[in-house]
Amino acid sequence: MQAKFITIEGLEGAGKSNAQQVVSQVLQHHQIPFIHTREPGGTPIAEALRTLWKEGIGGEHTTDKAELLMLYAARTQLVESVIQPALESGKWVIGDRHDMSTLAYQGGGRGLDPDLIHTLRQAVLGDFAPDFTLYLDIPPEVGLARAKGRGALDRIEQQHIDFFHRTRTAYLQLVEASPNAVLINADQPIKQVSAEIQQAVENYLKFAIA
Ligand code: T5A
């Protein structure tokens, strides 16, 4: 059986951490070896890029295009040095965010030129893509309130609410267009969300390991 790349996507506070645990439990139950990744980040260089992007230096922050380039630099580093080697060694990968985040946040939220994103993506990732994506859908107001409950919001989380509405709209369009993505209503009690994630992964496994 070929190892698979499963990704978890959604706005801040959607419950991606809980989803990671649920997916892990299902894979463990089926005795499937796996690793976790997060984006941006997941290798020392990619984590350094994440910090640089999130915090800036001396009050200087990345421009929108520089942000896009840094996200793809971090992603390429992670894919080439961690994700692909893991998949080749038979380990599945559970990714906390991947390329759909860039299409939603930088494409939808920031409104960057889709041709620029697609050209860059094709140049650095080629045909590499997740096998299965769980998109946790949540109204931005609900997700941000949850994120706020955890502590102060970071620079990205402090964007205007319209940014997150545009990002969510883009996510919904991407999921609608993707045969490999499943939408989970994350605006429900955590027990219900977990049960739906578990069912979605079990359904995927029936197909993937058949
Ligand atoms: N980004 C990332 C881009 O712009 N482009 C890209 O290409 C990529 C890869 C990442 C930031 O980078 C941006 C997107 C992000 O802004 P991050 O710090 O990794 O930054 O932020 P997030 O990935 O958004 O992580 P969060 O921790 O904010 O979101 P989660 O993981 O979805 O939230 P989680 O699971 O920690 O849950 C938040 C709180 O809600 C509770 C949890 O217990 C927790 O307290 N909760 C629930 N409460 C009630 N009901 C439920 N059903 C609940 N589910 C969870």
XYZ file of N, CA and C and ligand atoms in Angstrom:
685
model
N 0.844 -1.190 0.000
C 0.000 0.000 0.000
C 0.885 1.247 0.000
N 0.574 2.165 -0.897
C 1.347 3.403 -0.969
C 0.942 4.354 0.159
N 1.940 4.972 0.789
C 1.632 5.921 1.871
C 0.917 7.147 1.305
N 0.073 7.749 2.120
C -0.769 8.874 1.672
C -0.470 10.143 2.459
N -0.783 11.244 1.814
C -0.607 12.573 2.418
C -2.001 13.147 2.689
N -2.339 13.237 3.984
C -3.646 13.764 4.400
C -3.434 15.168 4.968
N -4.205 16.133 4.506
C -4.040 17.490 5.033
C -5.306 17.979 5.731
N -5.080 18.885 6.686
C -6.179 19.484 7.447
C -6.131 20.985 7.203
N -7.237 21.522 6.769
C -7.289 22.936 6.397
C -8.436 23.629 7.112
N -8.347 24.942 7.208
C -9.432 25.721 7.806
C -8.908 27.007 8.406
N -9.831 27.898 8.714
C -9.460 29.176 9.320
C -8.920 28.972 10.733
N -8.346 30.022 11.308
C -7.861 29.983 12.696
C -9.031 29.607 13.614
N -8.725 28.754 14.592
C -9.736 28.348 15.559
C -10.726 27.324 15.036
N -10.472 26.786 13.836
C -11.403 25.805 13.265
C -11.349 24.475 14.013
N -10.222 24.231 14.702
C -10.086 22.965 15.442
C -9.139 21.995 14.751
N -8.116 22.522 14.094
C -7.191 21.650 13.364
C -6.381 20.772 14.318
N -6.091 21.296 15.519
C -5.313 20.478 16.475
C -6.111 19.239 16.882
N -7.385 19.455 17.182
C -8.237 18.316 17.535
C -8.344 17.346 16.350
N -8.488 17.880 15.142
C -8.609 17.027 13.952
C -7.359 16.168 13.778
N -6.192 16.758 14.045
C -4.940 15.980 13.937
C -4.987 14.775 14.859
N -5.484 15.001 16.070
C -5.552 13.888 17.042
C -6.502 12.806 16.559
N -7.647 13.235 16.019
C -8.637 12.247 15.567
C -8.071 11.428 14.401
N -7.445 12.109 13.443
C -6.870 11.391 12.294
C -5.788 10.428 12.784
N -4.960 10.898 13.724
C -3.889 10.032 14.271
C -4.481 8.767 14.890
N -5.565 8.957 15.653
C -6.172 7.792 16.323
C -6.694 6.784 15.297
N -7.286 7.291 14.221
C -7.813 6.368 13.200
C -6.651 5.602 12.548
N -5.578 6.318 12.213
C -4.448 5.641 11.566
C -3.809 4.625 12.527
N -3.705 5.018 13.794
C -3.143 4.079 14.788
C -3.990 2.821 14.864
N -5.314 3.025 14.863
C -6.237 1.891 14.934
C -5.991 0.913 13.776
N -5.631 1.475 12.618
C -5.380 0.621 11.445
C -3.895 0.235 11.338
N -3.129 0.550 12.376
C -1.691 0.243 12.429
C -0.929 0.816 11.230
N -1.293 2.040 10.885
C -0.626 2.737 9.783
C 0.401 3.700 10.393
N 1.686 3.578 10.021
C 2.688 4.514 10.568
C 2.543 5.894 9.931
N 2.774 6.938 10.716
C 2.579 8.295 10.173
C 3.466 9.299 10.902
N 3.602 10.462 10.282
C 4.235 11.609 10.947
C 3.289 12.803 10.813
N 3.557 13.831 11.647
C 2.808 15.087 11.550
C 3.699 16.164 10.935
N 3.090 17.071 10.185
C 3.823 18.273 9.764
C 2.925 19.479 10.008
N 3.546 20.657 10.028
C 2.730 21.866 10.054
C 3.310 22.875 9.072
N 2.436 23.731 8.552
C 2.902 24.745 7.602
C 2.316 26.106 7.955
N 3.092 27.179 7.735
C 4.495 27.099 7.359
C 5.319 26.578 8.530
N 6.357 25.817 8.190
C 7.239 25.278 9.222
C 7.544 23.820 8.979
N 7.960 23.146 10.050
C 8.159 21.702 9.968
C 9.587 21.251 9.738
N 10.499 22.191 9.425
C 11.942 21.903 9.397
C 12.591 23.138 10.017
N 13.840 23.053 10.474
C 14.453 24.248 11.078
C 14.420 25.463 10.150
N 14.722 25.270 8.872
C 14.723 26.420 7.955
C 13.300 26.929 7.743
N 12.367 26.005 7.547
C 10.973 26.417 7.330
C 10.397 27.098 8.578
N 10.806 26.635 9.767
C 10.342 27.287 11.008
C 10.928 28.696 11.122
N 12.181 28.846 10.683
C 12.799 30.184 10.728
C 12.059 31.128 9.773
N 11.679 30.612 8.617
C 10.920 31.431 7.663
C 9.560 31.809 8.250
N 8.940 30.852 8.970
C 7.642 31.122 9.612
C 7.776 32.289 10.604
N 8.826 32.216 11.443
C 9.015 33.265 12.456
C 9.284 34.611 11.781
N 10.145 34.579 10.773
C 10.480 35.813 10.048
C 9.227 36.425 9.440
N 8.404 35.583 8.832
C 7.170 36.056 8.183
C 6.170 36.567 9.221
N 5.991 35.806 10.304
C 4.979 36.198 11.296
C 5.388 37.445 12.065
N 6.676 37.541 12.403
C 7.110 38.612 13.305
C 7.768 39.781 12.607
N 8.304 39.557 11.398
C 9.054 40.618 10.736
C 10.349 40.903 11.487
N 11.039 41.966 11.056
C 12.285 42.349 11.740
C 12.295 43.863 11.909
N 12.491 44.297 13.139
C 12.613 45.739 13.401
C 11.438 46.548 12.872
N 10.239 45.952 12.943
C 9.051 46.681 12.479
C 8.786 46.531 10.981
N 9.721 45.891 10.248
C 9.491 45.661 8.806
C 8.791 44.322 8.610
N 7.728 44.319 7.798
C 7.026 43.071 7.518
C 7.058 42.785 6.022
N 6.835 41.514 5.694
C 6.888 41.118 4.289
C 5.770 41.792 3.495
N 6.070 42.106 2.242
C 5.021 42.559 1.324
C 4.220 41.318 0.912
N 3.087 41.518 0.266
C 2.245 40.365 -0.080
C 2.976 39.364 -0.987
N 3.729 39.892 -1.961
C 4.428 38.968 -2.871
C 5.586 38.279 -2.170
N 6.284 39.021 -1.303
C 7.384 38.395 -0.548
C 6.825 37.302 0.366
N 5.647 37.561 0.934
C 4.982 36.564 1.788
C 4.738 35.274 0.988
N 4.225 35.457 -0.224
C 3.937 34.290 -1.078
C 5.216 33.492 -1.343
N 6.284 34.199 -1.678
C 7.549 33.519 -1.978
C 8.088 32.787 -0.742
N 7.951 33.416 0.413
C 8.444 32.766 1.639
C 7.629 31.520 1.972
N 6.322 31.602 1.770
C 5.480 30.433 2.048
C 5.861 29.276 1.126
N 6.126 29.590 -0.153
C 6.524 28.508 -1.061
C 7.939 28.020 -0.779
N 8.816 28.909 -0.327
C 10.175 28.466 0.047
C 10.067 27.479 1.207
N 9.264 27.845 2.219
C 9.102 26.969 3.391
C 8.456 25.643 2.976
N 7.464 25.729 2.103
C 6.755 24.500 1.675
C 7.675 23.580 0.887
N 8.447 24.160 -0.022
C 9.351 23.340 -0.836
C 10.363 22.629 0.064
N 10.889 23.375 1.031
C 11.854 22.796 1.970
C 11.223 21.608 2.705
N 9.995 21.789 3.165
C 9.304 20.741 3.925
C 8.980 19.535 3.032
N 8.461 19.815 1.845
C 8.074 18.710 0.954
C 9.307 17.874 0.590
N 10.386 18.567 0.195
C 11.550 17.832 -0.298
C 12.328 17.133 0.818
N 12.370 17.763 1.994
C 13.231 17.169 3.030
C 12.479 16.329 4.052
N 11.148 16.475 4.129
C 10.406 15.700 5.137
C 9.266 14.884 4.519
N 8.370 15.557 3.782
C 7.145 14.857 3.359
C 7.438 13.763 2.332
N 8.153 14.110 1.279
C 8.408 13.080 0.255
C 9.240 11.917 0.803
N 10.318 12.186 1.563
C 11.059 11.043 2.133
C 10.181 10.164 3.034
N 9.292 10.788 3.819
C 8.418 9.984 4.693
C 7.510 9.101 3.843
N 6.888 9.681 2.824
C 5.973 8.901 1.974
C 6.736 7.767 1.280
N 7.952 8.072 0.827
C 8.751 7.036 0.147
C 9.141 5.909 1.096
N 9.259 6.227 2.391
C 9.635 5.178 3.367
C 8.400 4.441 3.887
N 7.221 4.788 3.384
C 6.003 4.070 3.784
C 5.230 4.726 4.908
N 5.702 5.887 5.380
C 4.966 6.575 6.448
C 3.956 7.537 5.845
N 2.743 7.523 6.385
C 1.746 8.498 5.976
C 2.091 9.843 6.614
N 1.581 10.906 6.027
C 1.850 12.245 6.556
C 0.515 12.941 6.826
N 0.375 13.451 8.062
C -0.802 14.246 8.413
C -0.337 15.701 8.471
N -0.786 16.494 7.528
C -0.297 17.869 7.427
C -1.287 18.880 7.989
N -0.817 19.680 8.961
C -1.603 20.805 9.468
C -1.342 21.946 8.482
N -2.226 22.085 7.525
C -2.154 23.045 6.419
C -1.182 22.572 5.335
N -1.489 22.985 4.101
C -0.582 22.781 2.965
C -0.967 23.806 1.906
N -0.902 23.411 0.650
C -1.033 24.384 -0.437
C -2.405 25.065 -0.508
N -3.460 24.357 -0.064
C -4.791 24.968 -0.121
C -4.830 26.239 0.742
N -4.009 26.283 1.803
C -3.951 27.500 2.632
C -3.491 28.688 1.793
N -2.478 28.471 0.968
C -1.964 29.588 0.155
C -3.017 30.035 -0.860
N -3.679 29.066 -1.473
C -4.708 29.427 -2.461
C -5.832 30.214 -1.779
N -6.163 29.828 -0.526
C -7.263 30.499 0.173
C -6.829 31.846 0.777
N -5.713 31.848 1.520
C -5.292 33.076 2.235
C -4.657 34.098 1.281
N -3.660 33.624 0.480
C -2.975 34.600 -0.371
C -3.794 34.878 -1.634
N -4.443 33.821 -2.168
C -5.278 34.022 -3.365
C -6.577 34.727 -3.007
N -7.339 34.122 -2.078
C -8.641 34.688 -1.713
C -8.518 35.888 -0.790
N -7.834 35.699 0.337
C -7.736 36.750 1.359
C -6.998 37.982 0.866
N -5.776 37.782 0.353
C -4.962 38.922 -0.094
C -5.338 39.370 -1.506
N -5.955 38.469 -2.264
C -6.324 38.831 -3.640
C -5.146 38.862 -4.584
N -4.112 38.029 -4.310
C -2.962 37.980 -5.229
C -3.374 37.316 -6.544
N -2.672 37.697 -7.596
C -2.957 37.205 -8.944
C -2.925 35.668 -8.974
N -4.052 35.017 -9.330
C -4.059 33.545 -9.354
C -3.019 32.968 -10.304
N -2.725 33.681 -11.424
C -1.726 33.161 -12.371
C -0.340 33.112 -11.721
N -0.058 34.134 -10.911
C 1.241 34.165 -10.225
C 1.343 32.962 -9.279
N 0.279 32.736 -8.516
C 0.297 31.625 -7.554
C 0.426 30.287 -8.284
N -0.341 30.118 -9.347
C -0.313 28.830 -10.050
C 1.032 28.590 -10.742
N 1.626 29.652 -11.272
C 2.928 29.506 -11.938
C 3.989 29.090 -10.916
N 3.961 29.774 -9.790
C 4.936 29.483 -8.736
C 4.755 28.058 -8.202
N 3.522 27.749 -7.934
C 3.185 26.432 -7.386
C 3.630 25.311 -8.334
N 3.334 25.505 -9.629
C 3.705 24.499 -10.620
C 5.223 24.366 -10.701
N 5.901 25.516 -10.627
C 7.363 25.500 -10.755
C 8.018 24.769 -9.582
N 7.497 24.951 -8.375
C 8.198 24.366 -7.226
C 7.617 23.032 -6.754
N 6.321 22.826 -6.943
C 5.705 21.580 -6.454
C 5.344 20.615 -7.573
N 5.223 21.126 -8.794
C 4.808 20.272 -9.910
C 3.467 19.632 -9.604
N 3.401 18.313 -9.776
C 2.131 17.607 -9.566
C 1.936 17.146 -8.126
N 2.897 17.459 -7.255
C 2.779 16.983 -5.874
C 1.567 17.635 -5.198
N 0.701 16.806 -4.602
C -0.528 17.331 -3.973
C -1.006 16.332 -2.928
N -1.790 16.803 -1.956
C -2.329 15.870 -0.956
C -3.236 14.821 -1.603
N -3.304 13.659 -0.952
C -4.222 12.621 -1.435
C -5.627 12.854 -0.909
N -5.712 13.466 0.274
C -7.023 13.650 0.905
C -6.950 14.880 1.811
N -7.980 15.708 1.742
C -7.994 16.936 2.556
C -9.288 17.024 3.348
N -9.113 17.313 4.650
C -10.269 17.608 5.504
C -10.312 19.111 5.660
N -11.387 19.737 5.195
C -11.528 21.180 5.370
C -12.538 21.424 6.482
N -12.087 22.069 7.562
C -12.949 22.360 8.709
C -13.556 23.739 8.490
N -14.830 23.768 8.190
C -15.471 25.041 7.848
C -16.050 25.719 9.086
N -15.714 26.998 9.231
C -16.196 27.745 10.400
C -16.374 29.219 10.028
N -17.434 29.885 10.524
C -17.522 31.326 10.299
C -16.324 32.005 10.973
N -15.702 32.980 10.306
C -14.505 33.616 10.884
C -14.735 34.159 12.287
N -15.912 34.705 12.542
C -16.170 35.291 13.873
C -16.059 34.216 14.961
N -16.565 33.023 14.660
C -16.534 31.933 15.648
C -15.088 31.441 15.846
N -14.394 31.242 14.749
C -13.012 30.744 14.831
C -12.102 31.730 15.542
N -12.228 33.013 15.210
C -11.355 34.016 15.829
C -11.665 34.167 17.319
N -12.939 34.018 17.686
C -13.293 34.087 19.117
C -12.636 32.918 19.854
N -12.613 31.755 19.228
C -11.931 30.610 19.859
C -10.438 30.890 19.981
N -9.851 31.402 18.888
C -8.402 31.681 18.906
C -8.090 32.717 19.985
N -8.964 33.713 20.124
C -8.771 34.762 21.129
C -8.832 34.169 22.537
N -9.698 33.174 22.702
C -9.841 32.536 24.010
C -8.556 31.871 24.474
N -7.668 31.592 23.491
C -6.397 30.932 23.810
C -5.314 31.939 24.204
N -5.529 33.218 23.860
C -4.525 34.248 24.167
C -4.542 35.325 23.100
N -3.547 36.235 23.154
C -3.503 37.370 22.213
C -3.398 36.878 20.772
N -4.071 37.588 19.854
C -4.023 37.210 18.442
C -2.693 37.665 17.838
N -2.152 36.855 16.891
C -0.900 37.268 16.247
C -1.200 38.207 15.074
N -0.126 38.599 14.370
C -0.262 39.616 13.309
C -1.276 39.196 12.233
N -1.232 37.925 11.848
C -2.128 37.463 10.778
C -3.569 37.431 11.310
N -3.701 36.972 12.562
C -5.048 36.847 13.136
C -5.701 38.210 13.367
N -4.885 39.277 13.333
C -5.433 40.621 13.563
C -5.892 41.311 12.278
N -5.868 40.579 11.158
C -6.367 41.144 9.893
C -7.838 41.523 10.053
N -8.292 42.401 9.167
C -9.710 42.787 9.169
C -10.571 41.544 8.895
N -11.751 41.517 9.500
C -12.629 40.343 9.364
C -12.940 40.022 7.889
N -12.986 41.064 7.038
C -13.257 40.833 5.605
C -12.214 39.912 4.971
N -10.975 40.032 5.453
C -9.896 39.164 4.954
C -10.268 37.691 5.170
N -10.781 37.391 6.342
C -11.123 35.991 6.659
C -12.382 35.540 5.916
N -13.294 36.479 5.674
C -14.470 36.106 4.867
C -14.045 35.770 3.430
N -13.127 36.544 2.877
C -12.647 36.253 1.514
C -11.903 34.919 1.502
N -11.141 34.684 2.583
C -10.381 33.422 2.671
C -11.345 32.233 2.751
N -12.387 32.392 3.555
C -13.352 31.289 3.682
C -14.061 31.036 2.348
N -14.437 32.113 1.657
C -15.100 31.948 0.359
C -14.203 31.171 -0.599
N -12.912 31.523 -0.592
C -11.976 30.821 -1.481
C -11.871 29.351 -1.085
N -11.790 29.084 0.217
C -11.734 27.691 0.684
C -12.948 26.912 0.170
N -14.126 27.515 0.326
C -15.357 26.809 -0.080
C -15.334 26.489 -1.574
N -14.826 27.430 -2.366
C -14.747 27.178 -3.821
C -13.731 26.080 -4.122
N -12.612 26.097 -3.422
C -11.566 25.091 -3.661
C -12.056 23.695 -3.295
N -12.761 23.614 -2.173
C -13.254 22.305 -1.712
C -14.324 21.783 -2.674
N -15.176 22.675 -3.100
C -16.230 22.318 -4.064
C -15.616 21.743 -5.349
N -14.470 22.310 -5.743
C -13.845 21.899 -7.014
C -12.929 20.691 -6.856
N -12.644 20.282 -5.615
C -11.677 19.202 -5.417
C -12.364 17.881 -5.095
N -12.123 16.836 -5.902
C -12.713 15.531 -5.601
C -12.071 14.869 -4.383
N -10.899 15.374 -3.953
C -10.180 14.755 -2.825
C -10.409 15.464 -1.503
N -11.322 16.440 -1.477
C -11.514 17.205 -0.244
C -12.922 16.994 0.300
N -12.988 16.964 1.644
C -14.269 16.782 2.326
C -14.484 17.962 3.266
N -15.695 18.512 3.261
C -16.016 19.623 4.168
C -16.614 19.067 5.454
N -16.067 19.523 6.573
C -16.602 19.178 7.893
C -17.129 20.465 8.518
N -18.364 20.450 9.006
C -18.899 21.617 9.703
C -18.263 21.679 11.091
N -17.321 22.641 11.251
C -16.569 22.732 12.508
C -17.268 23.601 13.543
N -18.428 24.148 13.174
C -19.180 24.999 14.110
C -20.224 24.148 14.833
N -19.753 23.097 15.467
C -20.606 22.167 16.210
C -19.833 21.756 17.451
N -20.499 21.124 18.422
C -19.748 20.638 19.587
C -18.603 19.728 19.150
N -17.506 19.819 19.881
C -16.268 19.137 19.464
C -16.467 17.624 19.302
N -17.366 17.040 20.104
C -17.618 15.598 20.018
C -18.199 15.244 18.641
N -19.139 16.081 18.190
C -19.777 15.855 16.894
C -18.771 16.049 15.753
N -17.966 17.112 15.872
C -16.949 17.374 14.839
C -15.986 16.183 14.764
N -15.568 15.702 15.924
C -14.623 14.570 15.961
C -15.233 13.327 15.314
N -16.513 13.082 15.608
C -17.185 11.900 15.039
C -17.247 12.008 13.515
N -17.501 13.205 13.005
C -17.594 13.371 11.540
C -16.219 13.231 10.875
N -15.190 13.719 11.576
C -13.827 13.571 11.028
C -13.451 12.087 10.991
N -13.759 11.394 12.083
C -13.433 9.966 12.159
C -14.108 9.206 11.014
N -15.392 9.512 10.793
C -16.140 8.836 9.733
C -15.555 9.149 8.355
N -15.189 10.406 8.147
C -14.635 10.809 6.842
C -13.314 10.088 6.577
N -12.491 9.942 7.610
C -11.194 9.274 7.417
C -11.405 7.774 7.202
N -12.334 7.193 7.963
C -12.638 5.756 7.757
C -13.128 5.525 6.323
N -13.992 6.393 5.836
C -14.485 6.266 4.454
C -13.323 6.360 3.464
N -12.416 7.301 3.728
C -11.274 7.453 2.820
C -10.408 6.190 2.846
N -10.202 5.632 4.045
C -9.338 4.453 4.157
C -9.908 3.259 3.397
N -11.234 3.149 3.397
C -11.862 2.026 2.659
C -11.452 2.085 1.197
N -11.365 3.327 0.688
C -10.989 3.523 -0.709
C -9.470 3.393 -0.867
N -8.722 3.992 0.075
C -7.258 4.092 -0.082
C -6.538 2.772 0.132
N -7.045 1.939 1.047
C -6.306 0.702 1.326
C -7.027 -0.527 0.772
N -7.998 -0.278 -0.100
C -8.744 -1.397 -0.695
C -7.825 -2.226 -1.586
N -1.087 30.748 6.343
C -0.583 29.479 6.386
C -1.172 31.460 5.140
O -1.577 32.627 5.120
N -0.789 30.828 3.988
C -0.279 29.564 3.966
O 0.079 29.046 2.894
C -0.167 28.864 5.230
C 0.374 27.468 5.258
C -0.666 29.832 10.504
C -1.089 31.107 9.828
O -0.518 31.135 8.563
C -1.495 31.390 7.599
C -2.768 30.884 8.190
C -2.588 31.206 9.651
O -2.997 32.530 9.849
P -0.915 29.087 12.953
O -0.412 29.707 14.215
O -0.380 27.758 12.561
O -0.613 30.124 11.822
O -2.480 29.203 12.980
P -3.585 28.170 12.671
O -3.112 27.129 11.724
O -4.784 28.921 12.231
O -3.794 27.497 14.083
P -4.866 27.761 15.169
O -4.273 27.123 16.359
O -5.270 29.176 15.295
O -6.129 27.020 14.630
P -6.614 25.567 14.957
O -5.438 24.644 15.072
O -7.632 25.221 13.959
O -7.295 25.791 16.345
P -7.249 24.835 17.579
O -7.440 23.433 17.195
O -6.050 25.177 18.400
O -8.584 25.338 18.312
C -8.659 26.625 18.818
C -9.444 26.614 20.134
O -10.784 26.224 19.872
C -11.152 25.112 20.665
C -9.841 24.421 21.030
O -9.960 23.694 22.223
C -8.900 25.611 21.158
O -9.004 26.191 22.418
N -12.043 24.273 19.850
C -13.387 24.240 20.013
N -14.206 24.900 20.843
C -15.535 24.657 20.724
N -16.066 23.784 19.803
C -15.276 23.129 18.957
N -15.828 22.283 18.057
C -13.870 23.343 19.024
N -12.812 22.868 18.309
C -11.698 23.457 18.832
